[in-house]
Short mmCIF file of C-alpha atoms in Angstrom, two decimals:
data_model
loop_
_atom_site.label_atom_id
_atom_site.label_comp_id
_atom_site.label_asym_id
_atom_site.label_seq_id
_atom_site.Cartn_x
_atom_site.Cartn_y
_atom_site.Cartn_z
CA MET A 1 3.54 -40.46 -47.75
CA SER A 2 6.06 -38.11 -48.06
CA LYS A 3 7.05 -35.70 -45.46
CA LEU A 4 5.30 -33.18 -46.97
CA ASP A 5 1.82 -35.31 -47.82
CA THR A 6 2.26 -36.49 -44.07
CA LEU A 7 2.79 -32.70 -42.76
CA LEU A 8 -0.40 -31.66 -44.87
CA THR A 9 -2.70 -34.04 -43.67
CA TYR A 10 -2.37 -33.32 -39.71
CA ALA A 11 -1.41 -30.31 -40.03
CA PRO A 12 -5.34 -28.68 -39.91
CA ASP A 13 -5.16 -30.41 -36.13
CA LEU A 14 -2.65 -29.11 -35.47
CA TRP A 15 -3.49 -25.72 -35.85
CA GLN A 16 -6.75 -26.19 -33.89
CA GLY A 17 -4.80 -27.33 -31.56
CA PHE A 18 -3.21 -24.77 -31.73
CA PHE A 19 -6.10 -22.38 -31.32
CA LEU A 20 -7.48 -24.48 -28.46
CA THR A 21 -4.29 -24.13 -26.67
CA ILE A 22 -4.22 -20.46 -26.86
CA TRP A 23 -8.34 -20.43 -25.94
CA LEU A 24 -7.62 -22.39 -22.50
CA THR A 25 -4.56 -19.71 -21.67
CA ILE A 26 -7.30 -17.57 -22.18
CA LEU A 27 -9.59 -18.41 -20.49
CA THR A 28 -8.01 -20.18 -17.28
CA LEU A 29 -5.73 -16.17 -16.96
CA VAL A 30 -9.35 -14.25 -17.26
CA ILE A 31 -10.43 -16.33 -14.66
CA SER A 32 -8.12 -17.05 -12.39
CA LEU A 33 -6.86 -13.61 -12.41
CA PRO A 34 -9.58 -11.79 -10.61
CA PHE A 35 -9.79 -14.46 -8.04
CA ALA A 36 -6.04 -14.50 -7.24
CA LEU A 37 -6.58 -11.25 -6.81
CA ALA A 38 -8.92 -11.16 -3.74
CA VAL A 39 -7.49 -14.01 -2.02
CA ALA A 40 -4.13 -11.68 -1.70
CA LEU A 41 -6.49 -8.97 -0.71
CA VAL A 42 -8.22 -10.74 1.78
CA ARG A 43 -5.26 -12.66 3.21
CA ASP A 44 -2.80 -9.07 3.39
CA ALA A 45 -5.86 -7.71 5.14
CA LYS A 46 -5.81 -10.24 7.29
CA ILE A 47 -9.45 -10.90 7.84
CA PRO A 48 -10.40 -13.73 10.63
CA VAL A 49 -11.39 -17.55 9.90
CA ALA A 50 -11.75 -16.06 5.19
CA LYS A 51 -7.86 -15.82 5.44
CA THR A 52 -7.16 -19.44 7.40
CA VAL A 53 -9.68 -20.60 4.76
CA LEU A 54 -7.54 -18.66 1.85
CA ALA A 55 -4.38 -20.26 3.64
CA VAL A 56 -5.69 -23.73 3.69
CA PHE A 57 -6.83 -23.45 -0.21
CA VAL A 58 -4.38 -22.25 -1.46
CA ASN A 59 -1.85 -24.27 0.44
CA ILE A 60 -3.28 -27.27 -0.60
CA PHE A 61 -3.50 -26.66 -4.29
CA ARG A 62 -0.11 -24.88 -4.87
CA MET A 63 1.55 -28.28 -3.00
CA LEU A 64 -0.64 -31.17 -5.16
CA PRO A 65 0.37 -31.78 -8.29
CA ALA A 66 -1.09 -30.38 -10.86
CA LEU A 67 -2.54 -33.41 -12.99
CA LEU A 68 -3.82 -34.73 -9.87
CA VAL A 69 -5.57 -32.52 -9.75
CA LEU A 70 -7.09 -32.39 -13.03
CA PHE A 71 -7.71 -36.10 -12.85
CA PHE A 72 -9.35 -35.48 -9.44
CA ILE A 73 -11.66 -32.83 -10.95
CA PHE A 74 -12.59 -35.08 -14.47
CA TYR A 75 -13.36 -38.37 -13.12
CA GLY A 76 -14.41 -37.22 -9.43
CA ALA A 77 -17.33 -34.89 -10.55
CA PRO A 78 -19.36 -36.91 -12.47
CA SER A 79 -19.43 -39.12 -9.47
CA LEU A 80 -20.71 -36.24 -7.50
CA GLY A 81 -23.37 -36.00 -10.58
CA ILE A 82 -21.94 -33.62 -12.12
CA ARG A 83 -20.95 -34.08 -16.00
CA LEU A 84 -18.39 -31.65 -17.36
CA SER A 85 -17.55 -31.72 -20.98
CA PRO A 86 -13.26 -32.18 -20.67
CA VAL A 87 -12.50 -28.47 -21.94
CA THR A 88 -14.26 -27.20 -18.81
CA ALA A 89 -13.17 -30.09 -16.38
CA ALA A 90 -9.64 -29.25 -17.90
CA VAL A 91 -10.31 -25.67 -17.30
CA ILE A 92 -11.53 -25.54 -13.80
CA GLY A 93 -8.18 -27.79 -12.63
CA MET A 94 -5.81 -25.29 -14.35
CA THR A 95 -7.79 -21.95 -12.77
CA VAL A 96 -7.80 -23.36 -9.41
CA MET A 97 -4.18 -23.40 -10.04
CA ALA A 98 -3.17 -20.96 -10.81
CA VAL A 99 -5.48 -19.12 -8.26
CA ALA A 100 -3.13 -20.51 -6.00
CA TYR A 101 -0.51 -19.84 -7.55
CA MET A 102 -1.01 -16.51 -8.97
CA SER A 103 -2.28 -14.77 -5.52
CA GLU A 104 1.11 -15.54 -3.30
CA ASP A 105 2.14 -13.94 -6.92
CA ILE A 106 0.59 -10.78 -5.76
CA ARG A 107 0.45 -11.12 -1.89
CA GLY A 108 3.72 -10.84 -1.72
CA THR A 109 4.28 -7.30 -4.16
CA LEU A 110 1.70 -6.02 -2.26
CA GLN A 111 4.00 -6.47 0.77
CA SER A 112 6.25 -5.12 -1.25
CA VAL A 113 4.78 -1.53 -1.01
CA ASP A 114 6.01 0.59 1.99
CA GLN A 115 3.22 -0.54 4.38
CA ARG A 116 3.73 3.54 5.44
CA GLN A 117 1.64 4.40 2.42
CA TYR A 118 -0.68 2.27 4.81
CA ALA A 119 -0.62 4.61 7.00
CA ALA A 120 -0.36 8.49 4.67
CA SER A 121 -3.52 6.97 3.62
CA LYS A 122 -4.98 6.01 6.62
CA ALA A 123 -4.81 9.82 7.96
CA LEU A 124 -6.16 11.37 5.25
CA GLY A 125 -9.03 9.35 5.90
CA LEU A 126 -9.16 7.77 2.98
CA SER A 127 -11.00 4.33 3.08
CA TYR A 128 -9.23 0.85 2.83
CA ALA A 129 -11.34 -0.22 -0.26
CA HIS A 130 -9.64 4.05 -2.07
CA THR A 131 -6.09 3.10 -1.01
CA ILE A 132 -6.06 -0.14 -2.36
CA ARG A 133 -7.32 1.26 -5.44
CA ARG A 134 -5.62 4.53 -5.85
CA ILE A 135 -2.60 4.42 -3.17
CA ILE A 136 -1.40 -0.02 -3.23
CA LEU A 137 -1.97 -1.35 -6.23
CA PRO A 138 -0.50 1.37 -8.31
CA GLN A 139 2.30 0.61 -6.74
CA ALA A 140 2.56 -2.98 -6.47
CA ILE A 141 1.57 -3.12 -10.36
CA PRO A 142 5.47 -2.38 -11.71
CA VAL A 143 6.60 -4.81 -9.46
CA LEU A 144 3.53 -7.55 -10.33
CA ILE A 145 4.44 -7.31 -13.84
CA PRO A 146 7.31 -9.47 -13.77
CA PRO A 147 6.89 -12.53 -11.42
CA LEU A 148 2.58 -12.51 -12.93
CA MET A 149 3.86 -12.58 -16.84
CA THR A 150 6.27 -15.74 -15.83
CA ARG A 151 3.18 -17.11 -13.80
CA ALA A 152 1.24 -16.89 -16.75
CA ILE A 153 3.75 -18.26 -19.64
CA ILE A 154 3.95 -21.31 -17.21
CA VAL A 155 -0.22 -21.36 -17.38
CA MET A 156 -0.30 -21.10 -20.90
CA LYS A 157 2.61 -24.19 -21.03
CA GLY A 158 0.65 -26.13 -18.37
CA THR A 159 -2.90 -26.17 -20.25
CA SER A 160 -0.44 -29.33 -22.07
CA ILE A 161 -1.80 -31.85 -19.43
CA ALA A 162 -5.39 -30.70 -21.00
CA SER A 163 -4.33 -33.70 -23.07
CA PHE A 164 -4.92 -35.98 -20.36
CA VAL A 165 -8.10 -35.68 -20.18
CA SER A 166 -8.90 -35.78 -23.69
CA VAL A 167 -8.82 -31.93 -24.68
CA ALA A 168 -7.22 -32.26 -28.21
CA GLU A 169 -5.30 -29.22 -27.45
CA LEU A 170 -1.65 -28.94 -29.58
CA THR A 171 -0.31 -30.94 -27.38
CA ALA A 172 -2.31 -33.83 -27.96
CA GLN A 173 -2.50 -32.96 -31.32
CA ALA A 174 1.38 -33.46 -32.16
CA SER A 175 1.33 -37.00 -29.76
CA ARG A 176 -1.78 -37.91 -32.23
CA ALA A 177 -0.26 -37.10 -34.70
CA THR A 178 3.62 -38.12 -34.62
CA SER A 179 2.09 -42.02 -33.06
CA ILE A 180 0.41 -42.07 -36.02
CA SER A 181 2.65 -40.96 -39.07
CA PHE A 182 6.09 -42.05 -37.14
CA GLU A 183 7.21 -38.66 -37.58
CA PRO A 184 8.56 -37.41 -34.15
CA PHE A 185 10.80 -34.52 -35.43
CA ILE A 186 7.66 -31.98 -37.50
CA PHE A 187 4.86 -32.68 -35.17
CA LEU A 188 6.68 -32.28 -31.91
CA GLY A 189 8.96 -29.56 -33.43
CA LEU A 190 5.90 -27.48 -34.91
CA ALA A 191 3.84 -28.34 -31.34
CA GLY A 192 6.97 -26.89 -29.97
CA VAL A 193 7.15 -23.56 -32.55
CA GLY A 194 3.10 -22.87 -31.23
CA TYR A 195 4.52 -22.87 -27.53
CA LEU A 196 7.13 -20.63 -28.75
CA LEU A 197 5.18 -18.44 -29.92
CA ILE A 198 1.90 -17.74 -27.39
CA ALA A 199 4.57 -17.54 -24.62
CA GLY A 200 6.69 -14.97 -27.04
CA LEU A 201 3.75 -12.74 -27.18
CA LEU A 202 3.18 -12.69 -23.73
CA ALA A 203 6.50 -11.87 -23.36
CA ILE A 204 6.32 -9.55 -25.86
CA LEU A 205 3.05 -7.81 -24.15
CA GLN A 206 5.23 -8.02 -20.81
CA PHE A 207 7.86 -6.25 -22.57
CA ALA A 208 4.94 -3.51 -23.32
CA ALA A 209 3.47 -3.58 -19.75
CA GLU A 210 6.69 -2.81 -18.52
CA ARG A 211 7.26 -0.34 -20.45
CA HIS A 212 3.87 1.73 -20.44
CA VAL A 213 4.33 1.61 -16.37
CA ARG A 214 7.93 2.84 -16.71
CA ARG A 215 6.41 5.54 -19.03
CA ARG A 216 3.11 6.37 -16.49
CA TYR A 217 4.98 6.97 -13.29
CA ARG A 218 8.43 8.48 -14.66
CA LEU A 219 9.65 5.70 -12.95
CA LYS A 220 13.76 5.38 -12.24
CA ALA A 221 15.59 2.33 -13.60
CA GLY A 222 15.93 -0.32 -10.68
CA TYR A 223 12.65 0.74 -9.21
CA MET B 1 -3.52 27.84 31.27
CA SER B 2 -7.34 28.25 32.01
CA SER B 3 -9.22 29.27 28.66
CA PRO B 4 -13.03 29.44 28.57
CA LEU B 5 -12.55 27.38 25.17
CA THR B 6 -12.91 23.70 23.94
CA PRO B 7 -9.40 22.44 23.57
CA MET B 8 -8.80 21.14 20.37
CA VAL B 9 -7.32 18.12 21.67
CA GLU B 10 -7.87 17.06 25.01
CA VAL B 11 -6.74 13.07 26.23
CA THR B 12 -7.15 11.39 28.73
CA ASN B 13 -5.46 8.60 30.87
CA LEU B 14 -4.14 7.44 27.28
CA HIS B 15 -2.45 3.40 27.91
CA LYS B 16 -1.19 1.94 25.12
CA ALA B 17 1.58 -1.58 24.52
CA TYR B 18 3.02 -3.15 22.28
CA GLY B 19 2.99 -7.18 23.50
CA PRO B 20 4.98 -6.31 26.80
CA ILE B 21 6.25 -3.28 25.53
CA VAL B 22 4.41 -0.36 27.26
CA ALA B 23 4.20 2.89 24.78
CA LEU B 24 2.34 5.14 26.59
CA ALA B 25 1.18 4.59 31.06
CA GLY B 26 -1.92 7.26 31.11
CA VAL B 27 -1.16 10.73 29.47
CA ASP B 28 -2.81 13.64 29.57
CA LEU B 29 -2.83 16.83 27.20
CA SER B 30 -4.83 19.34 26.28
CA VAL B 31 -4.52 21.76 23.66
CA GLN B 32 -5.77 24.65 23.21
CA PRO B 33 -7.18 26.23 19.91
CA GLY B 34 -3.83 27.66 18.00
CA GLU B 35 -1.68 26.78 20.09
CA VAL B 36 1.45 24.77 19.65
CA VAL B 37 2.96 21.77 22.14
CA SER B 38 6.13 20.39 21.18
CA VAL B 39 6.57 16.84 22.18
CA ILE B 40 10.23 16.47 23.28
CA GLY B 41 12.27 12.74 24.54
CA GLY B 42 14.50 10.35 24.38
CA SER B 43 13.56 7.43 21.32
CA GLY B 44 11.11 5.07 23.12
CA SER B 45 9.94 7.34 25.19
CA GLY B 46 6.29 6.89 23.30
CA LYS B 47 5.92 10.18 22.13
CA SER B 48 5.73 9.37 18.51
CA THR B 49 2.96 6.98 20.32
CA LEU B 50 0.91 9.60 21.72
CA LEU B 51 0.25 11.10 18.10
CA ARG B 52 -0.70 8.05 16.14
CA CYS B 53 -3.27 7.31 18.59
CA ILE B 54 -4.86 10.66 18.69
CA ASN B 55 -5.60 9.68 14.74
CA TYR B 56 -6.10 6.71 16.18
CA LEU B 57 -3.03 4.86 14.14
CA ASP B 58 -2.69 2.78 16.15
CA PRO B 59 -5.91 2.57 18.66
CA PRO B 60 -5.28 3.13 22.82
CA ASP B 61 -5.75 0.27 24.07
CA GLN B 62 -7.66 2.96 27.08
CA GLY B 63 -8.39 6.50 27.60
CA VAL B 64 -10.45 9.18 25.73
CA VAL B 65 -9.28 11.57 22.56
CA LEU B 66 -11.82 14.24 22.11
CA ILE B 67 -10.69 16.12 18.70
CA ASN B 68 -12.90 20.02 19.44
CA GLY B 69 -14.85 18.13 21.88
CA ASN B 70 -16.32 15.31 20.27
CA ARG B 71 -15.24 11.77 21.74
CA ILE B 72 -14.06 8.97 19.61
CA GLY B 73 -15.44 6.18 20.71
CA ASP B 74 -15.66 4.26 23.55
CA GLY B 75 -11.80 3.90 25.31
CA GLY B 76 -11.51 1.11 23.95
CA PRO B 77 -9.35 -0.17 20.86
CA HIS B 78 -12.43 -1.25 19.20
CA VAL B 79 -14.19 2.42 16.86
CA PRO B 80 -15.65 1.00 13.43
CA GLU B 81 -13.38 2.50 10.93
CA ARG B 82 -16.49 4.49 9.28
CA ILE B 83 -16.09 6.53 12.47
CA LEU B 84 -12.32 6.51 12.07
CA ARG B 85 -12.63 7.97 9.05
CA LYS B 86 -14.37 11.56 10.39
CA HIS B 87 -12.42 11.54 12.87
CA ARG B 88 -8.27 11.22 10.72
CA ALA B 89 -9.94 13.49 8.26
CA GLU B 90 -9.74 16.52 10.67
CA ILE B 91 -6.78 14.77 11.99
CA GLY B 92 -3.85 16.25 9.26
CA MET B 93 -0.35 14.27 10.03
CA VAL B 94 3.05 14.65 9.23
CA PHE B 95 5.63 11.97 9.01
CA GLN B 96 9.07 11.75 9.30
CA SER B 97 9.78 9.39 6.36
CA PHE B 98 7.80 11.99 4.16
CA ASN B 99 5.53 8.93 2.68
CA LEU B 100 3.90 10.90 -0.26
CA PHE B 101 2.43 9.19 -3.04
CA PRO B 102 5.59 7.60 -5.10
CA HIS B 103 3.09 7.11 -8.23
CA MET B 104 1.45 10.29 -8.28
CA THR B 105 2.58 13.98 -8.79
CA VAL B 106 2.60 16.37 -6.50
CA LEU B 107 -1.05 17.58 -7.20
CA GLN B 108 -2.05 14.46 -7.64
CA ASN B 109 -0.84 13.66 -3.47
CA VAL B 110 -2.59 17.10 -2.93
CA ILE B 111 -5.82 16.96 -4.35
CA GLU B 112 -6.19 12.72 -3.45
CA ALA B 113 -8.26 12.93 -0.49
CA PRO B 114 -10.37 15.93 -0.37
CA CYS B 115 -11.37 15.02 -3.44
CA ALA B 116 -12.30 11.20 -2.25
CA VAL B 117 -12.93 12.48 1.24
CA ARG B 118 -15.16 15.16 1.58
CA GLY B 119 -15.78 15.25 -2.29
CA THR B 120 -14.12 18.47 -3.60
CA PRO B 121 -14.98 19.17 -7.14
CA LYS B 122 -11.69 18.51 -9.24
CA LYS B 123 -11.40 22.61 -10.43
CA GLU B 124 -11.38 23.30 -6.80
CA ALA B 125 -9.18 21.37 -4.80
CA ILE B 126 -6.60 21.81 -7.82
CA GLU B 127 -7.00 25.86 -6.68
CA LEU B 128 -6.90 24.81 -2.85
CA ALA B 129 -3.98 22.80 -3.50
CA TYR B 130 -2.16 25.28 -6.20
CA ASP B 131 -2.65 28.13 -2.68
CA LEU B 132 -0.93 25.51 -0.60
CA LEU B 133 2.12 24.21 -2.37
CA ALA B 134 2.85 27.75 -3.01
CA SER B 135 2.86 28.38 1.02
CA VAL B 136 4.97 25.81 1.42
CA GLY B 137 7.11 27.28 -1.84
CA VAL B 138 6.87 24.71 -4.57
CA ARG B 139 4.62 25.48 -6.12
CA ASP B 140 6.39 24.94 -9.59
CA LYS B 141 6.46 21.63 -8.28
CA ALA B 142 3.19 20.86 -8.75
CA GLU B 143 3.85 17.83 -12.13
CA SER B 144 6.66 17.17 -10.35
CA PHE B 145 6.75 13.19 -9.20
CA PRO B 146 8.00 12.82 -5.39
CA SER B 147 11.28 11.51 -6.31
CA GLU B 148 12.08 14.21 -7.95
CA LEU B 149 12.25 16.19 -5.08
CA SER B 150 14.53 16.64 -1.96
CA GLY B 151 13.57 15.66 1.33
CA GLY B 152 12.57 19.13 2.68
CA GLN B 153 10.55 19.73 -0.66
CA GLN B 154 8.86 16.56 -0.51
CA GLN B 155 7.87 17.22 3.28
CA ARG B 156 6.97 20.23 2.53
CA VAL B 157 5.01 18.65 0.09
CA ALA B 158 3.79 16.90 2.77
CA ILE B 159 2.14 19.54 4.59
CA ALA B 160 0.18 20.97 2.51
CA ARG B 161 -1.24 17.33 1.23
CA ALA B 162 -2.44 17.38 4.72
CA LEU B 163 -3.48 21.20 5.01
CA ALA B 164 -5.00 20.23 2.09
CA MET B 165 -7.78 18.01 4.21
CA LYS B 166 -8.68 21.67 6.73
CA PRO B 167 -7.55 19.85 9.68
CA GLN B 168 -8.51 21.32 13.06
CA VAL B 169 -5.05 20.06 14.07
CA MET B 170 -1.82 18.71 12.53
CA LEU B 171 0.26 16.08 13.99
CA PHE B 172 4.07 16.53 13.31
CA ASP B 173 5.91 13.02 13.75
CA GLU B 174 9.86 13.97 13.75
CA PRO B 175 9.12 16.29 10.48
CA THR B 176 12.79 17.36 10.19
CA SER B 177 14.40 14.06 11.47
CA ALA B 178 15.54 12.49 8.40
CA LEU B 179 16.35 15.65 6.70
CA ASP B 180 19.54 16.75 4.97
CA PRO B 181 20.57 19.46 8.12
CA GLU B 182 20.47 22.39 5.55
CA LEU B 183 16.94 21.16 4.45
CA VAL B 184 16.29 21.41 7.55
CA GLY B 185 15.35 24.91 8.18
CA GLU B 186 12.80 25.18 4.75
CA VAL B 187 10.67 22.96 7.03
CA LEU B 188 11.00 24.26 10.40
CA ASN B 189 9.85 27.27 8.39
CA ALA B 190 6.85 26.02 6.68
CA MET B 191 5.76 25.40 10.56
CA LYS B 192 6.45 28.29 11.76
CA GLN B 193 4.56 30.18 8.94
CA LEU B 194 1.60 27.64 9.79
CA ALA B 195 2.09 27.99 14.12
CA ARG B 196 1.50 32.65 13.09
CA GLU B 197 -1.77 31.62 11.20
CA GLY B 198 -3.33 30.41 14.29
CA MET B 199 -2.84 26.42 13.45
CA THR B 200 -3.16 23.49 16.98
CA MET B 201 -0.13 21.74 16.07
CA LEU B 202 1.15 18.82 18.02
CA VAL B 203 4.80 18.36 17.15
CA VAL B 204 7.19 15.81 17.92
CA THR B 205 10.99 17.31 17.75
CA HIS B 206 14.39 17.06 18.67
CA GLU B 207 15.07 20.67 17.19
CA MET B 208 14.90 22.30 20.19
CA ASP B 209 14.84 25.88 19.24
CA PHE B 210 12.58 25.58 17.64
CA ALA B 211 10.35 24.52 20.19
CA GLU B 212 11.32 27.17 21.99
CA GLU B 213 10.92 29.96 19.64
CA VAL B 214 7.82 28.23 18.09
CA SER B 215 5.95 25.98 21.37
CA ASN B 216 3.67 27.78 23.53
CA ARG B 217 4.76 24.33 25.64
CA VAL B 218 6.70 22.00 25.66
CA ALA B 219 5.72 18.40 26.68
CA PHE B 220 9.00 16.13 28.32
CA PHE B 221 7.76 12.65 27.61
CA SER B 222 9.27 10.07 29.60
CA GLU B 223 8.79 5.71 30.08
CA GLY B 224 5.16 6.37 28.49
CA LYS B 225 4.14 9.65 30.29
CA ILE B 226 4.74 13.36 30.17
CA VAL B 227 6.52 14.10 33.67
CA GLU B 228 6.87 17.63 33.07
CA VAL B 229 4.84 20.54 30.81
CA GLY B 230 4.90 23.88 30.77
CA ALA B 231 6.10 27.23 29.33
CA PRO B 232 9.51 26.80 26.27
CA LYS B 233 11.61 28.70 28.36
CA GLU B 234 10.90 27.11 31.83
CA VAL B 235 11.17 23.37 30.65
CA LEU B 236 14.06 24.38 28.33
CA ARG B 237 16.13 26.68 30.95
CA ASN B 238 14.83 25.42 33.92
CA PRO B 239 14.41 21.59 33.74
CA GLN B 240 12.75 20.20 37.86
CA HIS B 241 12.54 16.90 37.04
CA PRO B 242 15.95 15.00 37.18
CA ARG B 243 15.07 12.23 33.72
CA LEU B 244 15.01 15.91 31.97
CA GLN B 245 18.05 17.38 33.31
CA ALA B 246 19.96 14.19 32.45
CA PHE B 247 18.15 13.91 28.31
CA LEU B 248 18.98 17.96 27.85
CA SER B 249 22.35 17.69 29.70
CA ARG B 250 23.04 14.72 27.00
CA LEU B 251 21.34 17.14 23.66
CA ASN B 252 23.57 20.22 25.32
CA SER B 253 26.94 17.62 24.75
CA HIS B 254 27.21 16.82 21.43
#
C-alpha cells in the first residue's frame, strides 16, 4: 500500500475521531460551566456547610490524576450496578475534573472584583442575586475570559484520555491507525493538526470575546 | 434640641467590635428630620463604623437603630436579608471611594436601583435620573462611563445614584477624602445644596469649614464614643473635652 492509500484507508476513522473529540469537548464544557459557576458562588458567598463540602470536593478532584478518576468511574460504576457507555463515563469523569478546576478559576476572578462593589450594591438595597448578576459578574467576565478559555483548551486536549476507556476519539483513532499501518508520522501528525485546529478555534473565540467585552464596557487597555 | 417630631435617625447604645478591636462602645445619637449632623474624629475612632452600622453594612453587635421610628432588627446582629433591603432602600449612602459601577454608564448607575428595588418604570427612572444629574451638575455626563470622569464628577454621580432611591436620610462617609483638593469644592457644594433642600444628613468628614458652615450639630468621636456634641460653633470654637481640644489643635497646626 502506498502512503496515500494508507492515509485514505484510515482517514474516515480519523475524521470520526476528530468530531467525537469536538463533541466530548462541547459536552464537557457546556455541562461543567454552570456547575463550576455554582460551586464558585457558593464558596465565595461562604454559605456554611455547603462551602466546606464543595471545598473538599474541589480539592480532592484537583489533586487526583484525571486518568485515575476516569478509570474509577468507568470500572467502578458497574460494580455499583450502573451501566455507563464509554462516552458517558468519559464525559462524567472529565466534567468532574473540569468543575473542580474551573470553579477555582471563577472563584479567583470573583475575588478580583473590588469588594466595595458589594457594599455599594447593598447600600442601594439590591438583593444578593441581583448584585451577582448585574454588578459582580459583568465585572468578573472580562477578567475571567483568558483563564477560562485556557481551561477550555486544556479540557479539549484532556479528552484524549478518553481513549483509555475505549472511546474512539481522535487520539484513539490515530494510535489505532498507527499501530496497524506503522506510519506514525502520518496519523499522529494528522491528530496533532486536528487538536491544533480545535484549539485554534477556541483561541479565536477567546479573541472575539475579549474584543466584545472591551467594546461593550469601553474598557481601557490594561483593565 | 427638643422636637415634637420623630427623629429621622435614632441610635441607642450601639456596640460594634471587630475581633478584639472595639469600634463602637455605646453610641447614642438622634438626628431630626432635615437636620445635618457632622461627625468628626481621628482615624480609627469609629465614626465610619457608625454609618456602616446604621444601614447594617456591618451589623451592630448590640443596640437599636430606628429610621423614622421604624426599628431594625431586635438589637442583635442577625436580621433577615429581606428586612435589611427594605431598610437600606430608605438610607442613601455615599462612600469615600465613590464605588460607582464601572461597567455601567452614569445613567445606568443611577437608574439601576430604582428600577430593581422600587420597581420604578424605566422611563420614569430615566427622567428622575436626568433631573438628579442636572442638580449635581453632571447631566452632560449621562452617557459616560465612570472611568471617563474626574473624581469630583464621580462622587457627584454617586450622590445622584443614592438620591434616586428617594431616601429619607443620607449618610456620607468621608465623601471628599479621596479627592484632589481642587475637586473637593464641587462635591461640598452639591452637599450644601442638598442640605438646603431639607435632606436629613449624617456626614463623616474632615472638612471642618463644611462642618461649621452647613451642620446643625457636630459630634466628636473618640474611642468608639461620642464625647462631645453640640452646635458647630460651640464644638469647634470652644471645645470642652481635652481629646477634642487636642484633635482640633492637631488639625490647626497643619
